[in-house]
Amino acid sequence: MDFYLTALLQGLCFSAMALGIYISMKIFNIPDITTNGSYTLGGAVTAIMLTHHQPGYVILPAVIVAGGLAGALTGIIHTKLKINALLAGILVMTALYSVNLYIMGTSNLPLINFSTIFNIVKIIADPNRNTFWILSVFVVIITLLIGYLLKTDFGIAMRATGNSESMIRSLGVNTDRMKITGLALANALTAVSGYLISQLQGFTDISMGIGIVIIGLGSVIIAETLINWFKITSVWITLVLVLVGAIIFQLVLAVTLDIGVDANLLQMVTAIFVLLIVSLPRLNFLKGNK
């Protein structure tokens, strides 16, 4: 049971990143690979500030700003320098590896003996359940904020930028600014996931972001599949399904390990799982045409 509880907790930690990838890939249609770097950046900033005994109310805003700057830089390179979005993300992600290593000063920073959000805040006595409730509150707050933002005029303009950039530009909206803001928001959310997971696992590692984008992408694809199946149009339900997708993804990986699959093959299993999710709607479509 503890094994699956850990998977559930990791799914909650990755929820913020899943929301970020939903914003970049589904709202703006931008394949943003900056995620790999901004996720580690969130963990690096968290680790170095915790080891310097900075208070939590300083650490979280610092993480959000750091992730936001990384995303904004990708947006600026893409919109102002007219560089392909995927290439812009790769460039920033590559640069962030050095930035993260410089921030940490080493490839790995343990956080076991330092106060984290999970041992400072006490909701109930049991440590695992206490962590669950802290993460649940965290995720609910983030979801409410993002949901509210997407329902405002600014959020509607963001969504319109992804749907029809030429139309929204004709209405006087600065689409470049929207893309920069959207990527900044997406990577700020991703950095928050790094902030949470580094405290949950008790360390930050320079390579923790490698392949992390596939987890967020898989979570969003699961949500998209559910949205298409149930024909969901509500923004709020869509965001909830993205969170559900993040949890389902982690639980599937937990089942994979529980049935005895070699942990060394986990990345390959993850890739195959995402491929199956992506292929499922298309297989149904082909079946319907026969």
CSV table of C-alpha atoms in Angstrom, one decimal, residues 99-227:
chain,number,residue,atom,x,y,z
A,99,VAL,CA,22.9,27.2,-14.7
A,100,ASN,CA,21.5,24.5,-12.4
A,101,LEU,CA,24.9,23.0,-11.9
A,102,TYR,CA,26.3,26.5,-11.0
A,103,ILE,CA,23.4,27.1,-8.6
A,104,MET,CA,23.8,23.8,-6.8
A,105,GLY,CA,27.6,23.8,-6.8
A,106,THR,CA,27.5,20.0,-7.1
A,107,SER,CA,25.6,17.3,-9.0
A,108,ASN,CA,23.6,16.3,-6.0
A,109,LEU,CA,22.3,18.0,-2.9
A,110,PRO,CA,20.8,15.9,0.0
A,111,LEU,CA,17.9,17.5,1.9
A,112,ILE,CA,17.3,14.8,4.5
A,113,ASN,CA,18.5,16.9,7.5
A,114,PHE,CA,16.8,20.1,6.5
A,115,SER,CA,13.3,21.4,7.2
A,116,THR,CA,11.0,21.0,4.3
A,117,ILE,CA,7.4,21.9,3.7
A,118,PHE,CA,6.4,18.3,4.6
A,119,ASN,CA,7.9,18.3,8.0
A,120,ILE,CA,7.3,21.9,9.0
A,121,VAL,CA,3.5,21.8,8.2
A,122,LYS,CA,1.7,19.4,10.4
A,123,ILE,CA,-1.9,18.6,9.5
A,124,ILE,CA,-2.1,15.1,10.9
A,125,ALA,CA,0.4,12.9,12.8
A,126,ASP,CA,1.0,10.2,10.1
A,127,PRO,CA,3.9,11.5,7.9
A,128,ASN,CA,2.6,10.0,4.6
A,129,ARG,CA,-0.9,11.1,5.1
A,130,ASN,CA,0.3,14.5,6.2
A,131,THR,CA,2.3,14.8,2.9
A,132,PHE,CA,-0.8,13.7,1.0
A,133,TRP,CA,-3.0,16.5,2.5
A,134,ILE,CA,-0.3,19.1,2.0
A,135,LEU,CA,0.1,18.2,-1.6
A,136,SER,CA,-3.7,18.0,-2.1
A,137,VAL,CA,-4.1,21.6,-0.7
A,138,PHE,CA,-1.2,22.8,-2.8
A,139,VAL,CA,-2.7,21.2,-6.0
A,140,VAL,CA,-6.2,22.5,-5.3
A,141,ILE,CA,-4.9,26.1,-4.9
A,142,ILE,CA,-2.8,25.9,-8.1
A,143,THR,CA,-5.8,24.5,-10.0
A,144,LEU,CA,-8.1,27.2,-8.7
A,145,LEU,CA,-5.7,29.9,-9.7
A,146,ILE,CA,-5.1,28.6,-13.2
A,147,GLY,CA,-8.8,27.9,-13.7
A,148,TYR,CA,-9.6,31.4,-12.7
A,149,LEU,CA,-6.9,32.9,-14.9
A,150,LEU,CA,-8.2,31.0,-18.0
A,151,LYS,CA,-11.7,32.3,-17.4
A,152,THR,CA,-10.6,35.9,-17.3
A,153,ASP,CA,-10.4,38.1,-20.4
A,154,PHE,CA,-6.6,37.6,-20.3
A,155,GLY,CA,-7.0,33.9,-20.2
A,156,ILE,CA,-9.5,33.9,-23.0
A,157,ALA,CA,-7.0,35.9,-25.1
A,158,MET,CA,-4.4,33.3,-24.3
A,159,ARG,CA,-6.6,30.5,-25.5
A,160,ALA,CA,-7.6,32.4,-28.6
A,161,THR,CA,-3.9,32.9,-29.4
A,162,GLY,CA,-3.4,29.2,-29.6
A,163,ASN,CA,-6.7,28.6,-31.5
A,164,SER,CA,-6.4,31.4,-34.1
A,165,GLU,CA,-3.4,33.6,-33.8
A,166,SER,CA,-4.2,35.7,-36.9
A,167,MET,CA,-7.8,36.4,-35.7
A,168,ILE,CA,-6.7,37.5,-32.2
A,169,ARG,CA,-4.0,39.6,-33.6
A,170,SER,CA,-6.5,41.4,-35.8
A,171,LEU,CA,-8.4,42.3,-32.6
A,172,GLY,CA,-5.3,44.2,-31.3
A,173,VAL,CA,-3.9,41.5,-29.0
A,174,ASN,CA,-0.1,41.3,-28.8
A,175,THR,CA,0.3,37.5,-29.6
A,176,ASP,CA,4.1,37.6,-29.0
A,177,ARG,CA,3.5,38.9,-25.5
A,178,MET,CA,0.9,36.2,-24.9
A,179,LYS,CA,3.2,33.4,-26.0
A,180,ILE,CA,6.0,34.8,-23.7
A,181,THR,CA,3.6,35.1,-20.8
A,182,GLY,CA,2.2,31.6,-21.4
A,183,LEU,CA,5.6,29.9,-21.6
A,184,ALA,CA,6.7,31.8,-18.5
A,185,LEU,CA,3.6,30.6,-16.6
A,186,ALA,CA,4.0,27.0,-17.9
A,187,ASN,CA,7.6,26.8,-16.8
A,188,ALA,CA,6.9,28.5,-13.5
A,189,LEU,CA,4.4,25.6,-12.8
A,190,THR,CA,7.0,23.1,-13.9
A,191,ALA,CA,9.5,24.6,-11.5
A,192,VAL,CA,7.0,24.2,-8.7
A,193,SER,CA,6.9,20.5,-9.5
A,194,GLY,CA,10.6,20.5,-9.0
A,195,TYR,CA,10.2,22.3,-5.8
A,196,LEU,CA,7.8,19.7,-4.5
A,197,ILE,CA,9.5,16.6,-5.7
A,198,SER,CA,12.9,17.6,-4.4
A,199,GLN,CA,11.5,18.0,-0.9
A,200,LEU,CA,9.4,14.8,-1.2
A,201,GLN,CA,12.4,12.6,-2.3
A,202,GLY,CA,14.9,14.4,0.0
A,203,PHE,CA,17.4,15.5,-2.5
A,204,THR,CA,18.0,17.4,-5.8
A,205,ASP,CA,20.0,15.8,-8.6
A,206,ILE,CA,21.3,17.6,-11.7
A,207,SER,CA,19.9,14.8,-13.9
A,208,MET,CA,16.4,14.7,-12.3
A,209,GLY,CA,14.9,16.5,-15.3
A,210,ILE,CA,16.1,14.1,-18.0
A,211,GLY,CA,13.0,12.7,-19.8
A,212,ILE,CA,10.7,14.5,-17.3
A,213,VAL,CA,8.8,16.1,-20.2
A,214,ILE,CA,7.4,12.6,-21.2
A,215,ILE,CA,5.7,12.3,-17.8
A,216,GLY,CA,4.0,15.7,-18.2
A,217,LEU,CA,3.1,14.9,-21.8
A,218,GLY,CA,1.7,11.5,-20.9
A,219,SER,CA,-0.4,13.0,-18.2
A,220,VAL,CA,-1.8,15.6,-20.7
A,221,ILE,CA,-2.5,12.9,-23.3
A,222,ILE,CA,-4.4,10.8,-20.8
A,223,ALA,CA,-6.5,13.8,-19.9
A,224,GLU,CA,-7.0,14.6,-23.6
A,225,THR,CA,-8.2,11.0,-24.2
A,226,LEU,CA,-10.7,11.3,-21.4
A,227,ILE,CA,-11.8,14.7,-22.6
